[in-house]
JSON list of C-alpha atoms (C1' of nucleotides) in Angstrom, two decimals:
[
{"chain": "V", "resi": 14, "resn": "UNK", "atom": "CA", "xyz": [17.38, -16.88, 1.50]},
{"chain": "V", "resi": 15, "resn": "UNK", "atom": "CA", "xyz": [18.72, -14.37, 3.86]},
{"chain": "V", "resi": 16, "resn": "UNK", "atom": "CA", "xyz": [16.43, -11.77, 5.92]},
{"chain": "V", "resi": 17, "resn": "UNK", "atom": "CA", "xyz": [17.16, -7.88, 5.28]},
{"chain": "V", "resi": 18, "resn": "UNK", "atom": "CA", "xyz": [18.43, -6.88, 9.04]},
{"chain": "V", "resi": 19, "resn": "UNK", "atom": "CA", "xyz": [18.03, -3.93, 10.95]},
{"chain": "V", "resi": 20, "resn": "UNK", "atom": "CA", "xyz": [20.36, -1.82, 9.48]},
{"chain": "V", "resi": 21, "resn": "UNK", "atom": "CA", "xyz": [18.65, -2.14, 5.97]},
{"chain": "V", "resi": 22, "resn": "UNK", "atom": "CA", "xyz": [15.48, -0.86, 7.58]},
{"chain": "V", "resi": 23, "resn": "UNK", "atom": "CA", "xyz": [17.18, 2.04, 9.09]},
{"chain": "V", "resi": 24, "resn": "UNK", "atom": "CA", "xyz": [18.56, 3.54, 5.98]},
{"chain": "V", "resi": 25, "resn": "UNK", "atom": "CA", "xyz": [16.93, 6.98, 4.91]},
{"chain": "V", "resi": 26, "resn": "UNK", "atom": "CA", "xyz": [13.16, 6.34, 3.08]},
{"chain": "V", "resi": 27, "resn": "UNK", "atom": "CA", "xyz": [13.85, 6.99, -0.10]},
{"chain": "V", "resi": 28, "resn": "UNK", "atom": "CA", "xyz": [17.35, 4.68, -0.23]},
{"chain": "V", "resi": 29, "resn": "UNK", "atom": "CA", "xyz": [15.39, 1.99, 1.62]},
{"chain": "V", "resi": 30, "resn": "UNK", "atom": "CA", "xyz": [12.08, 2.16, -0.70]},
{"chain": "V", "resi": 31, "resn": "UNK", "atom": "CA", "xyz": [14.55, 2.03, -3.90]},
{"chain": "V", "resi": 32, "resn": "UNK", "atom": "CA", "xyz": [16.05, -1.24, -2.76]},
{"chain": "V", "resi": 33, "resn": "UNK", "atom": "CA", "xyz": [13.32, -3.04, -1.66]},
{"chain": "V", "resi": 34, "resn": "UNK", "atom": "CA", "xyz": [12.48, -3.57, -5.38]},
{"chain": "V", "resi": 35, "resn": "UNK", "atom": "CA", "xyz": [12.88, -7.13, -6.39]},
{"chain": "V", "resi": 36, "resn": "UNK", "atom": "CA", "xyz": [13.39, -8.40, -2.47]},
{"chain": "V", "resi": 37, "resn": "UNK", "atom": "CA", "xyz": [11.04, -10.75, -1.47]},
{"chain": "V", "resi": 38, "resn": "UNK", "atom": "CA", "xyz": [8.07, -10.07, 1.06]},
{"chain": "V", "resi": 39, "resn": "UNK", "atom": "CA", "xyz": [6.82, -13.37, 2.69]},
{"chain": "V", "resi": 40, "resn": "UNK", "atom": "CA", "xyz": [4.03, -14.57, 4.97]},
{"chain": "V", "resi": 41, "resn": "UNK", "atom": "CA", "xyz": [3.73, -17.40, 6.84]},
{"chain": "V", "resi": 42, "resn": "UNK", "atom": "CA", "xyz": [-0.15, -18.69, 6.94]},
{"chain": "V", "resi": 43, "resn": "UNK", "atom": "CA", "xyz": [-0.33, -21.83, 9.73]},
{"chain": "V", "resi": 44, "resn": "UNK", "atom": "CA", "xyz": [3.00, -22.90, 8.20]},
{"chain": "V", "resi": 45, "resn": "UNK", "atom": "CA", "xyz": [2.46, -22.32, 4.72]},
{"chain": "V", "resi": 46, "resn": "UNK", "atom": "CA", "xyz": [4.71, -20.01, 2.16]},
{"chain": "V", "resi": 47, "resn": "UNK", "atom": "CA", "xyz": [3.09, -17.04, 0.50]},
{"chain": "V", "resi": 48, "resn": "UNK", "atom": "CA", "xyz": [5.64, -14.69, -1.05]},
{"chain": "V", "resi": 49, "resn": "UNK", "atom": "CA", "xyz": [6.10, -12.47, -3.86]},
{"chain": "V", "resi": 50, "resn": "UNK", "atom": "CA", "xyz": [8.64, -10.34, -5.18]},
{"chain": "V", "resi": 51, "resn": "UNK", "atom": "CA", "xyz": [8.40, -6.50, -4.20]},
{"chain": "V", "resi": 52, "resn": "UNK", "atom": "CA", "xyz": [7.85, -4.75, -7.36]},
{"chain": "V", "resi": 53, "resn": "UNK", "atom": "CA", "xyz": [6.27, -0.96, -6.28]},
{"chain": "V", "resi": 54, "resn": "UNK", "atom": "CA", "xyz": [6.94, 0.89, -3.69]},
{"chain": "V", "resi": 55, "resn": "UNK", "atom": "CA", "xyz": [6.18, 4.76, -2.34]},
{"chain": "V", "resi": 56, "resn": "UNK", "atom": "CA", "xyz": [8.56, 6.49, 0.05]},
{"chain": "V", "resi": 57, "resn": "UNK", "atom": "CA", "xyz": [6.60, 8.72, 3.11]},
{"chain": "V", "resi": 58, "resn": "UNK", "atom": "CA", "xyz": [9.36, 10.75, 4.28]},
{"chain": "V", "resi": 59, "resn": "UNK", "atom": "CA", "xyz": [8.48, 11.62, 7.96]},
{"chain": "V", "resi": 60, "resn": "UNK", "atom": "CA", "xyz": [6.28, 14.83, 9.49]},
{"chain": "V", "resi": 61, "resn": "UNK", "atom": "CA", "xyz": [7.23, 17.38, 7.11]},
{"chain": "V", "resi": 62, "resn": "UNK", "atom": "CA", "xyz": [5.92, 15.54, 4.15]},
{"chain": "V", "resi": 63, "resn": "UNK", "atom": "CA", "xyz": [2.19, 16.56, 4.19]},
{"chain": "V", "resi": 64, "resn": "UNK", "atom": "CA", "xyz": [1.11, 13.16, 2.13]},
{"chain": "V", "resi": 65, "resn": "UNK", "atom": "CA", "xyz": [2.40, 11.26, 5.09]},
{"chain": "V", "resi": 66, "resn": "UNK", "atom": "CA", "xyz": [0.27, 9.92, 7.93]},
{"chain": "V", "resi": 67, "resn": "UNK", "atom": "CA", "xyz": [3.22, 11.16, 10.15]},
{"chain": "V", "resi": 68, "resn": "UNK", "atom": "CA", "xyz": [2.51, 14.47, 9.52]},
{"chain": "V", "resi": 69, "resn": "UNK", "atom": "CA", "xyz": [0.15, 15.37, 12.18]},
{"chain": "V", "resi": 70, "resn": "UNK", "atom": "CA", "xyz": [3.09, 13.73, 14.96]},
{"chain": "V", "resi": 71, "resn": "UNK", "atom": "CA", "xyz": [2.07, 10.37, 16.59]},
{"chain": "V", "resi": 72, "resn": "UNK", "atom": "CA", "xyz": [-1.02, 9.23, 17.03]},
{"chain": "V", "resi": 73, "resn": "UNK", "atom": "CA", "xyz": [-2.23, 5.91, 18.19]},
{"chain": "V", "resi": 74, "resn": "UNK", "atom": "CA", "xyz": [-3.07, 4.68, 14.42]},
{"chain": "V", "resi": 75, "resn": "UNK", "atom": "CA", "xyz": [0.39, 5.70, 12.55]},
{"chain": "V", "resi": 76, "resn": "UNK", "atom": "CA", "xyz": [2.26, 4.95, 16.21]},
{"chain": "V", "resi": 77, "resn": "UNK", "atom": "CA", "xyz": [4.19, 1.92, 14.88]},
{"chain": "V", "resi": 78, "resn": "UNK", "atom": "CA", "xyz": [5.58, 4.42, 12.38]},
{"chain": "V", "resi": 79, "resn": "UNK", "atom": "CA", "xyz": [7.54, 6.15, 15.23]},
{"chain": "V", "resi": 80, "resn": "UNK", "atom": "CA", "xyz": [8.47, 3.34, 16.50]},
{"chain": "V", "resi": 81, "resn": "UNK", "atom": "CA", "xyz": [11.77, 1.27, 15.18]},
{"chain": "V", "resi": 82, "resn": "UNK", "atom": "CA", "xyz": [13.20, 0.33, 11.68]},
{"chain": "V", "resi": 83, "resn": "UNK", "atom": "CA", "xyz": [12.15, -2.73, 10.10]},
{"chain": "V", "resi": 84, "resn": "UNK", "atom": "CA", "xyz": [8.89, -3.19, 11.82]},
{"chain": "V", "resi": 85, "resn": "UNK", "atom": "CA", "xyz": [5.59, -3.24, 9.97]},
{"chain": "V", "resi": 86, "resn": "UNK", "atom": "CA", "xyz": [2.92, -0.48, 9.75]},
{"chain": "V", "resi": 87, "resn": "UNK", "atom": "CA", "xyz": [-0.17, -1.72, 8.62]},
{"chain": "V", "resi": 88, "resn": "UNK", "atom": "CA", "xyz": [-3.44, 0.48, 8.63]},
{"chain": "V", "resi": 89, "resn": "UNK", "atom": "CA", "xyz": [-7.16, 0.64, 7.23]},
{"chain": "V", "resi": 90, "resn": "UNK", "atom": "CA", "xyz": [-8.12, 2.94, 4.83]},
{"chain": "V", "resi": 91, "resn": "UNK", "atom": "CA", "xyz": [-11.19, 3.60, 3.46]},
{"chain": "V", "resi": 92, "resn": "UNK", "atom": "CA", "xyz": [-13.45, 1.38, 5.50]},
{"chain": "V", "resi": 93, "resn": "UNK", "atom": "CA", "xyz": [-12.63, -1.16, 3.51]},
{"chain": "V", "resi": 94, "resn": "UNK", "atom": "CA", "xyz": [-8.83, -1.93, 2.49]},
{"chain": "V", "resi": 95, "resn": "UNK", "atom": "CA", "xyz": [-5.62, -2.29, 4.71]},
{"chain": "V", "resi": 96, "resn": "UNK", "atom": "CA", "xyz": [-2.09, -1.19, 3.28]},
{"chain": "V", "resi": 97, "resn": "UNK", "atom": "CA", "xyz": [1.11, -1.90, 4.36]},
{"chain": "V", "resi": 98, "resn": "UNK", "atom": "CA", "xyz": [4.36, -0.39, 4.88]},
{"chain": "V", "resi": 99, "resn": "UNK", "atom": "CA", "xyz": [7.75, -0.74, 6.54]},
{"chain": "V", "resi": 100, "resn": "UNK", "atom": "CA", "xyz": [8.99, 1.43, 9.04]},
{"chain": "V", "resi": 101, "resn": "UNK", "atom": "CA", "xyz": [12.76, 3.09, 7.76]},
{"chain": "V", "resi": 102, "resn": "UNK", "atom": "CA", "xyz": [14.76, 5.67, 10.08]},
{"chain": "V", "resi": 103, "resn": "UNK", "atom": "CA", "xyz": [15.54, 5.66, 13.82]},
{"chain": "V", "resi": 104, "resn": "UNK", "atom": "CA", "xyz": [12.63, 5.41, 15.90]},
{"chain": "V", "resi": 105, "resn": "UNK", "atom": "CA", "xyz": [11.34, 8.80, 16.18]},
{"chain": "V", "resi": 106, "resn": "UNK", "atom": "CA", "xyz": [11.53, 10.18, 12.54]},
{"chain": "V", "resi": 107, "resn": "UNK", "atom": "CA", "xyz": [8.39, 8.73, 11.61]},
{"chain": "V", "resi": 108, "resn": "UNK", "atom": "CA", "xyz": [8.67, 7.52, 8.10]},
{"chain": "V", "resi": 109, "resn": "UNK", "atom": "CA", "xyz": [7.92, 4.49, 6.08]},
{"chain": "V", "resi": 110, "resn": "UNK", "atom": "CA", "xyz": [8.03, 2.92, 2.34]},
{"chain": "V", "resi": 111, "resn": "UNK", "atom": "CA", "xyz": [4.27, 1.17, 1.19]},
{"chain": "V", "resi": 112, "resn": "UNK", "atom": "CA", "xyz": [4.73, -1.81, -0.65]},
{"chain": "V", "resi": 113, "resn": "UNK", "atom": "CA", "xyz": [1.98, -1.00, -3.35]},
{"chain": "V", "resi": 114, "resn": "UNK", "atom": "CA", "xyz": [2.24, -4.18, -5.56]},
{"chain": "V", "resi": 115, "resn": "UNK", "atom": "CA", "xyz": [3.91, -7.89, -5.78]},
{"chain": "V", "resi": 116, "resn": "UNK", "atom": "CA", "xyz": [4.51, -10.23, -8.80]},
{"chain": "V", "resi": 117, "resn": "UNK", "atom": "CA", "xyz": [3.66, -13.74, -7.07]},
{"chain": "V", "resi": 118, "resn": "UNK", "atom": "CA", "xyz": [6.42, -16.23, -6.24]},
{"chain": "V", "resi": 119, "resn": "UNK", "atom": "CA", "xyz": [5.02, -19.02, -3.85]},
{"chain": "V", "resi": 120, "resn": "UNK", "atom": "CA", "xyz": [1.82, -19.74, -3.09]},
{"chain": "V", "resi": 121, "resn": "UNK", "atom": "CA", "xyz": [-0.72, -18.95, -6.23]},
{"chain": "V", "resi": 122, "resn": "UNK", "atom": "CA", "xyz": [-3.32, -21.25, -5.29]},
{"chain": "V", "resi": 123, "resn": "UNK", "atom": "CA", "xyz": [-3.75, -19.36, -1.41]},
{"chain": "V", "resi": 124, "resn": "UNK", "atom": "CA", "xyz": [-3.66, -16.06, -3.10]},
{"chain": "V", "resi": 125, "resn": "UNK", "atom": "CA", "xyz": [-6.44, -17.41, -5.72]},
{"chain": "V", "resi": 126, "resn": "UNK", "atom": "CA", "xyz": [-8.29, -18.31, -2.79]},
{"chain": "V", "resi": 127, "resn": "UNK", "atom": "CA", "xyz": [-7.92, -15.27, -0.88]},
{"chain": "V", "resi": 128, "resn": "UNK", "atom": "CA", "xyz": [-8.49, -13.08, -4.00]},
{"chain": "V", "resi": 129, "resn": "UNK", "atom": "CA", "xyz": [-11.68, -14.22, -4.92]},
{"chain": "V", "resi": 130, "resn": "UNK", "atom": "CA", "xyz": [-10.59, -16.60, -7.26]},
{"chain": "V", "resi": 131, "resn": "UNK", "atom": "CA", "xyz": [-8.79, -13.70, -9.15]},
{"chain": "V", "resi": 132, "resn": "UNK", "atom": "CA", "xyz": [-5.89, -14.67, -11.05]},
{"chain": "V", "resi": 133, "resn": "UNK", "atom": "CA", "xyz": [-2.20, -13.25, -12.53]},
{"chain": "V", "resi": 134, "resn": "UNK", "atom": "CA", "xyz": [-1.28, -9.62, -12.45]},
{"chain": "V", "resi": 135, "resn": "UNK", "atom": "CA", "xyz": [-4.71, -8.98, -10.80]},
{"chain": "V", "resi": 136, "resn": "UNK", "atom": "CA", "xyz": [-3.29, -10.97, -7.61]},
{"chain": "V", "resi": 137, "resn": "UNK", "atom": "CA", "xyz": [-1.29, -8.29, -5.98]},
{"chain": "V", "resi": 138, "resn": "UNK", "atom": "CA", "xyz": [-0.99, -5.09, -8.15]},
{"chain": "V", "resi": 139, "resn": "UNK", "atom": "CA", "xyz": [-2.32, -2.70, -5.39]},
{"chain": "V", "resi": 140, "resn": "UNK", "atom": "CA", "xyz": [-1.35, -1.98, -2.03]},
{"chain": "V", "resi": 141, "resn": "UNK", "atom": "CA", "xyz": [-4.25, -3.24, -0.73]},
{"chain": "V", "resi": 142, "resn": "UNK", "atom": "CA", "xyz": [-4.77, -6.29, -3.12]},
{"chain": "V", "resi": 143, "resn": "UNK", "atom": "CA", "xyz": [-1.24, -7.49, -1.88]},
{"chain": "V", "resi": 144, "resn": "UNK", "atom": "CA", "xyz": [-2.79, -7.20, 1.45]},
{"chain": "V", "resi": 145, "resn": "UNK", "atom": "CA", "xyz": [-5.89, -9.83, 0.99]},
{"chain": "V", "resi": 146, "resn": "UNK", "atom": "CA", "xyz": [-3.37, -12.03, -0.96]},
{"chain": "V", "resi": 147, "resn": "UNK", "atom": "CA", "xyz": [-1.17, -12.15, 1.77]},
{"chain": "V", "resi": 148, "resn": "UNK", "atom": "CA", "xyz": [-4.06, -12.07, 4.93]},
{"chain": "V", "resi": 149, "resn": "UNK", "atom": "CA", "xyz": [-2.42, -8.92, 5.43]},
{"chain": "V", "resi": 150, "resn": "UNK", "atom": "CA", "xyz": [-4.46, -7.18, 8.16]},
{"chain": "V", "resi": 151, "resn": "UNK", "atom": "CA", "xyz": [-4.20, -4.94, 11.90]},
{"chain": "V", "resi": 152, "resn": "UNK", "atom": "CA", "xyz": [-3.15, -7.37, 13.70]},
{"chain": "V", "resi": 153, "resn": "UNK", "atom": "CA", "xyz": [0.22, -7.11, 11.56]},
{"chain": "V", "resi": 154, "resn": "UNK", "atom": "CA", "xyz": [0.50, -3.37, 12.46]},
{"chain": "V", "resi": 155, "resn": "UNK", "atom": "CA", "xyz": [3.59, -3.20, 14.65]},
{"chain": "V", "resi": 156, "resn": "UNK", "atom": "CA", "xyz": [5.27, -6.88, 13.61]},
{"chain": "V", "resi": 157, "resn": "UNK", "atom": "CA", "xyz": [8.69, -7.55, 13.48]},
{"chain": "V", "resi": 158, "resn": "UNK", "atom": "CA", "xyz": [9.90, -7.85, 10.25]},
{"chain": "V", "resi": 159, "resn": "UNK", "atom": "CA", "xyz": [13.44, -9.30, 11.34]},
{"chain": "V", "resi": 160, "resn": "UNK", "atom": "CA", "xyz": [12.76, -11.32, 14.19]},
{"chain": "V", "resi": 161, "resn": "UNK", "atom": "CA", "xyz": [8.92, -11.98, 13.71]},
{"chain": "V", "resi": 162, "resn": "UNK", "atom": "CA", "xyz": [7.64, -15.52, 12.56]},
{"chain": "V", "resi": 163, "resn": "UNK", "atom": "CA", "xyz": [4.84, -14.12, 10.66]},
{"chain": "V", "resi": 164, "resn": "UNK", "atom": "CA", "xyz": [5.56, -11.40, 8.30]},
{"chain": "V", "resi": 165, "resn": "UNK", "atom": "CA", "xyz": [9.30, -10.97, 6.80]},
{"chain": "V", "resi": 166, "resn": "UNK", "atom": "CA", "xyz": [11.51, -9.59, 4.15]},
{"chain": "V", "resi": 167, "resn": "UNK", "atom": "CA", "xyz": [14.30, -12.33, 2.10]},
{"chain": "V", "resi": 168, "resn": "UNK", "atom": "CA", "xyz": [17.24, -10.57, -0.02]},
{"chain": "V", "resi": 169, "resn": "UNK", "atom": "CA", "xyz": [16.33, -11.76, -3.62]},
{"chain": "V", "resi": 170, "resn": "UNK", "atom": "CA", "xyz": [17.65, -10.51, -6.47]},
{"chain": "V", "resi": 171, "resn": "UNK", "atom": "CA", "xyz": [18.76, -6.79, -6.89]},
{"chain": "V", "resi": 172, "resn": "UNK", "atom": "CA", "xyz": [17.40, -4.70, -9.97]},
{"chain": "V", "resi": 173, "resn": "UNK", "atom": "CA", "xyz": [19.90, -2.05, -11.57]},
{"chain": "V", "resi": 174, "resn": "UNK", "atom": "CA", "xyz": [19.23, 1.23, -11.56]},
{"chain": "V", "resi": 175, "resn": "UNK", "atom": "CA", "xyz": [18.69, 0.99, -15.31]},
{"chain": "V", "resi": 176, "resn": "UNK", "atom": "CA", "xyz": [15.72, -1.05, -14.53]},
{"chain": "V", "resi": 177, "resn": "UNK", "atom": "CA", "xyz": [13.97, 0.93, -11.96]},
{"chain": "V", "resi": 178, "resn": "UNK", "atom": "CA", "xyz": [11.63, 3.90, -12.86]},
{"chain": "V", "resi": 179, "resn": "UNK", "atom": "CA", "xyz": [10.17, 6.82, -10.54]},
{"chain": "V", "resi": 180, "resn": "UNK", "atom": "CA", "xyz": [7.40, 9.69, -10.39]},
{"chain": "V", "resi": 181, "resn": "UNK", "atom": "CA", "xyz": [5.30, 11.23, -8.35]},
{"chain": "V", "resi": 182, "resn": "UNK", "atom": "CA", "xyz": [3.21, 9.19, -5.73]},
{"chain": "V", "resi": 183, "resn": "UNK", "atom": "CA", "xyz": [-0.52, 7.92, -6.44]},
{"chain": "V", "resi": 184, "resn": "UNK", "atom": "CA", "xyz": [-3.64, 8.89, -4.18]},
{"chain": "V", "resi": 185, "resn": "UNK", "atom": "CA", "xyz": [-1.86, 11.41, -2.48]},
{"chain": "V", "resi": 186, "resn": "UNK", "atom": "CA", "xyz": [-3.27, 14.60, -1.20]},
{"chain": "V", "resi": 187, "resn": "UNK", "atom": "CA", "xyz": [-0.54, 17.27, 0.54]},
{"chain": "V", "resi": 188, "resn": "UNK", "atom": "CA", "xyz": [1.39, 20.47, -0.67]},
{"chain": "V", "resi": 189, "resn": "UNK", "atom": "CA", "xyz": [2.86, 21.26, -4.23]},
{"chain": "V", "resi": 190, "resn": "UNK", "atom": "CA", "xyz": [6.20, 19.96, -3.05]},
{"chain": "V", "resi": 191, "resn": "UNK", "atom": "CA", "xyz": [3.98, 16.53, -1.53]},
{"chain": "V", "resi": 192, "resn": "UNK", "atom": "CA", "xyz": [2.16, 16.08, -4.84]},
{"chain": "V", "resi": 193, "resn": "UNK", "atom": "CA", "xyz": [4.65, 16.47, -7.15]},
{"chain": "V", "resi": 194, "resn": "UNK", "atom": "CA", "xyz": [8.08, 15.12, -5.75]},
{"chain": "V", "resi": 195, "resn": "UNK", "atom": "CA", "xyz": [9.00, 11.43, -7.26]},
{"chain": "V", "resi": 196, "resn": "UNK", "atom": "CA", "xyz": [8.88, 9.13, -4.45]},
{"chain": "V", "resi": 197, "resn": "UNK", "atom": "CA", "xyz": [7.26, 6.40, -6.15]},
{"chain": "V", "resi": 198, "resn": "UNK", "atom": "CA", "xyz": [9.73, 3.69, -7.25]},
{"chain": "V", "resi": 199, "resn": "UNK", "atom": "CA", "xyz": [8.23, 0.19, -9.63]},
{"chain": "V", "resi": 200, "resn": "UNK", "atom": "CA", "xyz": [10.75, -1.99, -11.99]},
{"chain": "V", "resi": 201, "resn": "UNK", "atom": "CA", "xyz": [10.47, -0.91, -15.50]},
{"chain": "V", "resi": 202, "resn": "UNK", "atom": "CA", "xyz": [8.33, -2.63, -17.64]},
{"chain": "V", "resi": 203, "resn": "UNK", "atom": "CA", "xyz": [7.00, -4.96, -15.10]},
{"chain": "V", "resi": 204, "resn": "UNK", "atom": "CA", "xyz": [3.71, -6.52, -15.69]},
{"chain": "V", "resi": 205, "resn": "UNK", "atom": "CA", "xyz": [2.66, -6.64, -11.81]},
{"chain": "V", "resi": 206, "resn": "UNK", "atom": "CA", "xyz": [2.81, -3.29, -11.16]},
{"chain": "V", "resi": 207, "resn": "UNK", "atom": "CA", "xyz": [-0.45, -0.89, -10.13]},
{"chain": "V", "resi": 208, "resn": "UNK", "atom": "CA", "xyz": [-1.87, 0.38, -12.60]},
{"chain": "E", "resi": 56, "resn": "DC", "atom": "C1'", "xyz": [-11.88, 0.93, -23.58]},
{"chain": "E", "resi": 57, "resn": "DT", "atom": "C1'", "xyz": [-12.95, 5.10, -19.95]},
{"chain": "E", "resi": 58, "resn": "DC", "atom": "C1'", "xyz": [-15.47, 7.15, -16.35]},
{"chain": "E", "resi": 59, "resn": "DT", "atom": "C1'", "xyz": [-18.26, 7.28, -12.12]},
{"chain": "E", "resi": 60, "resn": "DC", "atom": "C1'", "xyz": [-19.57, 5.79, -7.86]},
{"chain": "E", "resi": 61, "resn": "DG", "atom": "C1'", "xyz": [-20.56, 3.02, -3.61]},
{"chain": "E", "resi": 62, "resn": "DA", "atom": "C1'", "xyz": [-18.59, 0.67, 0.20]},
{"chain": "E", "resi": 63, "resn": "DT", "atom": "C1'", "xyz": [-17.98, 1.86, 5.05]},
{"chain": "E", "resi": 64, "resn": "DG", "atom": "C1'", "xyz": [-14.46, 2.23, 9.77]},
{"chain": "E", "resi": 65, "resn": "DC", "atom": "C1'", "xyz": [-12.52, 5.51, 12.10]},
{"chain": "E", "resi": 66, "resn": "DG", "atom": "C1'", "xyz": [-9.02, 9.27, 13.18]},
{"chain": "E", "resi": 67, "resn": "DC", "atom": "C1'", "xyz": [-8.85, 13.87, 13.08]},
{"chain": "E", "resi": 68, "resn": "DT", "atom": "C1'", "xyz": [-10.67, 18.85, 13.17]},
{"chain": "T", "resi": 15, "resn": "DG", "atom": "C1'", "xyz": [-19.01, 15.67, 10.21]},
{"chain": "T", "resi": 16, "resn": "DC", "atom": "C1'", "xyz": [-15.26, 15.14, 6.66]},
{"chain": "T", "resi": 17, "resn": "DG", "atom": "C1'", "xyz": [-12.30, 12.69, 4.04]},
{"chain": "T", "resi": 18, "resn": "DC", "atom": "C1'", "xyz": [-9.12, 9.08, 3.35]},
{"chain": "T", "resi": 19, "resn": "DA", "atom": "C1'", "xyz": [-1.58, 6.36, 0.65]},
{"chain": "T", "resi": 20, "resn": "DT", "atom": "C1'", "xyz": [-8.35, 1.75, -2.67]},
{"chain": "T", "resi": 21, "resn": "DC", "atom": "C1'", "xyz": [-10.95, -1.53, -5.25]},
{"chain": "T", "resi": 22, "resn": "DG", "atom": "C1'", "xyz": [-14.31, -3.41, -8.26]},
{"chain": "T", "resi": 23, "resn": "DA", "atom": "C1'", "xyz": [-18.85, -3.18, -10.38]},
{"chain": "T", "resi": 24, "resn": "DG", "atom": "C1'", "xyz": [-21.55, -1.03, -13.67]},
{"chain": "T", "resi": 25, "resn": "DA", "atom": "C1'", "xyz": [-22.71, 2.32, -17.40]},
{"chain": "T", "resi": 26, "resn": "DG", "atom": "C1'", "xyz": [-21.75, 4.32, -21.61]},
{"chain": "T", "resi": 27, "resn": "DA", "atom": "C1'", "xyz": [-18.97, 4.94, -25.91]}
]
DNA sequence: CTCTCGATGCGCT
DNA sequence: GCGCATCGAGAGA
């Protein structure tokens, strides 16, 4: 299958985060396939949304997010988890879509492994569950998602828009406007996303 | 089933 | 020092 180029990744947030349902994220572990179909994203729409990382300007953490379309931000959260996103917009704009959850394509018995033995829906169904299943971690922050041999995006197949649902984002803190507008996109009915 | 809480690095105020 | 774009274990119903 075909890699999403550049000019997918530069789209504006919210068109990007709405088709990146049902494309396939895939990691290459010393040579082996893990991938899974992108089922739940969140858009992050730059510095003036106040539930983005962006919106205190650049700082070294959230710096790959200025930096240019269709690279990967990846940071830890917590003390614990790391999340990841892709960078959308020109360099400069500072916005990015999180992948929050993935229904499993290739590779179940790594991401068994990886997950603790966990098993099905339970595999990826977070943002940072994906992340473990995937060995997902900082040293991803700032990758090349469309020339980079370890962490890219395939075209797979596209969902209609009667398949695709939206509401407000989850775990965010922020304004009114932040907290309430519908930036989170997951396909209808699909087992694998958050809960 | 639902609810609460601990983990625990680190950027930001 | 505070609080975080989370997860999973444990308690109680």
């Amino acid at each position: 299958m075909d890699r999403l180029p550049r000019d997918f990744y530069s789209q504006d947030t919210m068109t990007v985060a709405r088709a990146l349902l049902g494309q396939q994220l895939v990691r290459d572990l010393e040579g082996q396939r893990v991938s899974g179909r992108i089922v739940e994203v969140e858009a992050y729409d730059g510095q003036q949304d106040q539930a983005s990382h962006a919106r205190s300007g650049p700082t070294e953490r959230n710096a790959s997010m200025f930096g240019p379309p269709g690279h990967a931000y990846v940071y830890f959260i917590y003390g614990v988890h790391y999340c990841f996103n892709v960078v959308t917009e020109p360099r400069g704009k500072g916005a990015a879509a999180l992948v929050r959850a993935l229904e499993p394509v290739v590779g179940l018995d790594e991401m068994r492994a990886r997950r603790g033995g966990r098993d099905g829906i339970a595999l990826a169904n977070g943002p940072a569950k994906l992340c473990y299943a995937l060995g997902i971690d900082r040293a991803l922050d700032g990758t090349d998602l469309v020339e980079g041999k370890a962490l890219w995006i395939e075209r797979d197949e596209a969902v209609p828009d009667a398949h695709v649902a939206r509401g407000p984002r989850i775990g965010v803190r922020g304004d009114e406007w932040a907290l309430n507008v519908q930036w989170r996109f997951w396909i209808d009915g699909n087992a694998y996303v958050s809960k």
